[in-house]
Amino acid sequence: MYDFKKIEKKWQDKWDKEKTFKTGEDKSKKKFYGLVEFPYPSGAGMHIGHVKAYAGLEVISRKRRMEGYNVLFPIGFDAFGLPTENYAIKTKTHPRIVTDNNIKTFTKQLKQMGFSFDYDRAVDTTDEKYYKWTQWIFLKMFEHGLVFRDKTLVNFCPSCRVVLSNEDSQGGKCDICHNEVVQREKDVWYLRITEYADKLLEGLKEVDYLPNIKVQQENWIGKSTGAMVDFKIKGSKEKLKVYTTRPDTLFGVTFMVIAPEHPLVDKMSKKITNMDEILAYREEAKKKTEFERVELQKDKTGVEIKGIKAIDPVNGVEIPVFVADYVMMGYGTGAIMAVPAHDQRDYDFAKKFGIDIIEVIKGGDISKEAYTGDGEMVNSDWLNGVDNKKEAIEKMVDFLVKNKVGEKAIQFKMKDWAFNRQRYWGEPIPLVHCPHCGIVPVPYEELPLKLPPLEKFEAGTDGESPLAKMDSFVNCKCPKCGKDAKRETDTMPQWAGSSWYFLRYIDPHNDNELASKEELKYWLPVDWYNGGMEHVTRHVIYSRFWHHFLYDIGVVPTKEPYAKRTAQGLVLGPDGDKMSKSKGNVVDPLEVINEYGADTLRAYILFMGEYGLECPWNENGIKGVSRFLDRVYNYQNKLNDEKGFTKKLEPIINKTIKKVSNDFESMKYNTAISSLMILLNEYDKYETITKDDYRVFLTLLNPIAPHITEELNEIALHNKEISSQEWPKYDESKCADEEVTVSCSVNGKLRATISVPTNITADEQAKIAKEQENMKKYIDGHEIVKEIVIPGRIVNIVVK
Ligand code: ANZ
Ligand code: ZN
């Protein structure tokens, strides 16, 4: 095997010393901003997932430089948050020291991979000079009414002792420790992200995100259109307002349900005759997570509110009202009109409690289950006979508006963003609680509000922030009235620093602004952002929200931060399972580098399968790639002195340039690499090849395996570095596949002609022939008894 250790070290040192991949200053050049998700520098260092995540845009960035772009390809560290803090607690080292050490190790490891980041622009979210601007943006949001405090039930992780947003507790599990979360009442800071719901949805129209990424974002935002409808409470001035997407079903309402926490219970407490039962049910509901409550399959529970009745506004019918935990306080109005015939949850509930089920849309069999489809209206008085979707919804909304009992309404699934943690290792929230002035922002000039050094940074069991115990931090003077006041002691969540880091890369050392207008104008938007699917609904939404806000206040020049977003698939263990320490199937990239070299690891990770899909690690696969690079290396001894390309190789060289160029752009790295393998096989048919044959091969391979290709380029070709050369161009006229015409017949009668590559196999040719419409016409429905196939000439199918 070639001496990869020596070669890789040599080139990495050179790149480091000469700052080969430093971002250019020339603003007259066209730009490319490639962004990868920055890591949190955990104690475990770089894992194989980072390698795959970064290798993708690494290839694109190297190619862009060779195409003449000014390239910004930065890296940094998302170092606040629980992973670092928990690691610090475990190793009894201060998080500051842990962070600094981890960043050093991580940087070293990234360089060992040969990644062409501009390391001089590295940002660290825990650096005071960085989080000064995180706090600044927060204060701007405060100034614009996007920060508010509310007491609510929150998702609380008892083991991490933090409040989690819905995004961080999906499926009722803590995203950090995977334990069950519970519901707790707490004072929480929120960012009013819901105010941006429409903009975030609209903005998706102008960006190039993978379709599944767009869909996930749309679902997360969850826009729904329907109506608000008021139901009177009999004999009272109170009204029960519901949100429904199905006003067409109003004649089918046979009961109502309110969330156990709904304020109507307290308002009507004098009339309600079974308060005890209802309050007991409310306590039970508090113990459940939202996930448990809304689960479709779950057994429905609830209690009828005795002593009150609601009145259906369309027909005056009196109906019972229940509390049940499948209705959530946080969506719509926290109350629903239940239509058991056409909603499965209402159906299950009605069956259990013996409530009437009235069909109002024809089409299903409601003796078995709810019918949720569309159809003709029945049992609905003046709506009978019309189509529910095409007419009834609109007619009913008109009726509601005319009678002042309802109106059209829009709801979003997305909730406001719980924006605080009771932990030490985060950005201090720059607000002051003053007994006279209320909540007062820390003046901009006083930023950064520094996180004080603290010996005991472990969270208490009371769920209070460790900062709360530090009097010197807590006690302060009110910035407004100068009297004694107290600082907010919660810190910002993990996601704060990563909501704008891509802006800081653009101008990382600016002390006066988060980044200069001129730089922002040149570099934004990010041209291509690659990362994990798991970040699509949190980080990507959050950062789009911050960016839209910054756009609205004139700080950034584009609405959307990322013009394009893609995602890599997971690298699975050799056993096909998700890598995990407990399963012992973790592949350590440093061991692989040590045994095979970084170039082999880079090439293998991109070769192992389709980039966007999950793929298991395969030791034989990496050996194969390693042998391939060895063969590339040995070609330095097979060069002749002829000029240009070997004549006969010209077509395949042109085709390979075209294929590799296009495949890189669509992230089909695996097929790009296999076409390079095929090209090398072609070269093998010759005793010797020309230097140009070799040069073009090395150039195409360079973004994938930069060290070995630079080395060979230097020692065998004596050229200037590949990284400063131009990306190869191809001659389209030489790319055309040579094709021949093949006649296809059924039972000897000519039915179609097809054009196929000269080197087609018999199987491929037969397959194409049988796919022709006019062939199918004579084959389908018959038994094929014989296929006569001569590649490049004929196909004859004999049928009975
Ligand atoms: C009557 C009805 C009849 C409904 C029917 C559905 C089908 P999306 O599409 O997700 O917006 N709903 C409203 N608020 C709720 C809450 N806080 N907790 C639980 N369920 C709630 O769903 C809106 C529908 O979900 C609403 O329309 C309401 O039930 C229910 F055949 O109203 B519907
Ligand atoms: Zn004050």
PDB file of C-alpha atoms in Angstrom, residues 229-242 256 258 262-265 267-268 308-311 313 321 333 335 403-406:
ATOM      1  CA  VAL A 229     -68.032  28.346  15.967  1.00  0.00           C
ATOM      2  CA  ASP A 230     -69.725  29.619  19.111  1.00  0.00           C
ATOM      3  CA  PHE A 231     -71.946  27.281  21.108  1.00  0.00           C
ATOM      4  CA  LYS A 232     -74.108  28.901  23.781  1.00  0.00           C
ATOM      5  CA  ILE A 233     -74.169  27.385  27.229  1.00  0.00           C
ATOM      6  CA  LYS A 234     -77.806  26.927  28.155  1.00  0.00           C
ATOM      7  CA  GLY A 235     -79.079  29.412  30.720  1.00  0.00           C
ATOM      8  CA  SER A 236     -75.810  31.336  30.883  1.00  0.00           C
ATOM      9  CA  LYS A 237     -74.017  34.148  29.114  1.00  0.00           C
ATOM     10  CA  GLU A 238     -70.976  31.938  28.594  1.00  0.00           C
ATOM     11  CA  LYS A 239     -70.105  30.707  25.144  1.00  0.00           C
ATOM     12  CA  LEU A 240     -68.013  27.765  24.158  1.00  0.00           C
ATOM     13  CA  LYS A 241     -65.903  28.580  21.145  1.00  0.00           C
ATOM     14  CA  VAL A 242     -64.579  25.672  19.095  1.00  0.00           C
ATOM     15  CA  MET A 256     -68.802  18.647  22.939  1.00  0.00           C
ATOM     16  CA  ILE A 258     -63.268  20.526  26.337  1.00  0.00           C
ATOM     17  CA  HIS A 262     -60.238  24.524  29.945  1.00  0.00           C
ATOM     18  CA  PRO A 263     -61.241  27.688  31.897  1.00  0.00           C
ATOM     19  CA  LEU A 264     -64.950  27.005  31.345  1.00  0.00           C
ATOM     20  CA  VAL A 265     -64.794  24.463  34.161  1.00  0.00           C
ATOM     21  CA  LYS A 267     -66.123  29.750  35.241  1.00  0.00           C
ATOM     22  CA  MET A 268     -69.121  27.454  35.527  1.00  0.00           C
ATOM     23  CA  ILE A 308     -74.529  22.297  31.930  1.00  0.00           C
ATOM     24  CA  LYS A 309     -75.597  21.803  28.315  1.00  0.00           C
ATOM     25  CA  ALA A 310     -74.454  23.428  25.108  1.00  0.00           C
ATOM     26  CA  ILE A 311     -76.692  24.478  22.232  1.00  0.00           C
ATOM     27  CA  PRO A 313     -76.167  27.004  16.780  1.00  0.00           C
ATOM     28  CA  VAL A 321     -70.363  18.660  27.349  1.00  0.00           C
ATOM     29  CA  THR A 333     -59.580  26.872  21.439  1.00  0.00           C
ATOM     30  CA  ALA A 335     -62.671  22.770  22.900  1.00  0.00           C
ATOM     31  CA  ASN A 403     -75.973  34.670  12.151  1.00  0.00           C
ATOM     32  CA  LYS A 404     -72.918  35.995  13.995  1.00  0.00           C
ATOM     33  CA  VAL A 405     -72.103  32.617  15.510  1.00  0.00           C
ATOM     34  CA  GLY A 406     -68.857  31.927  13.761  1.00  0.00           C
TER      35      GLY A 406
END
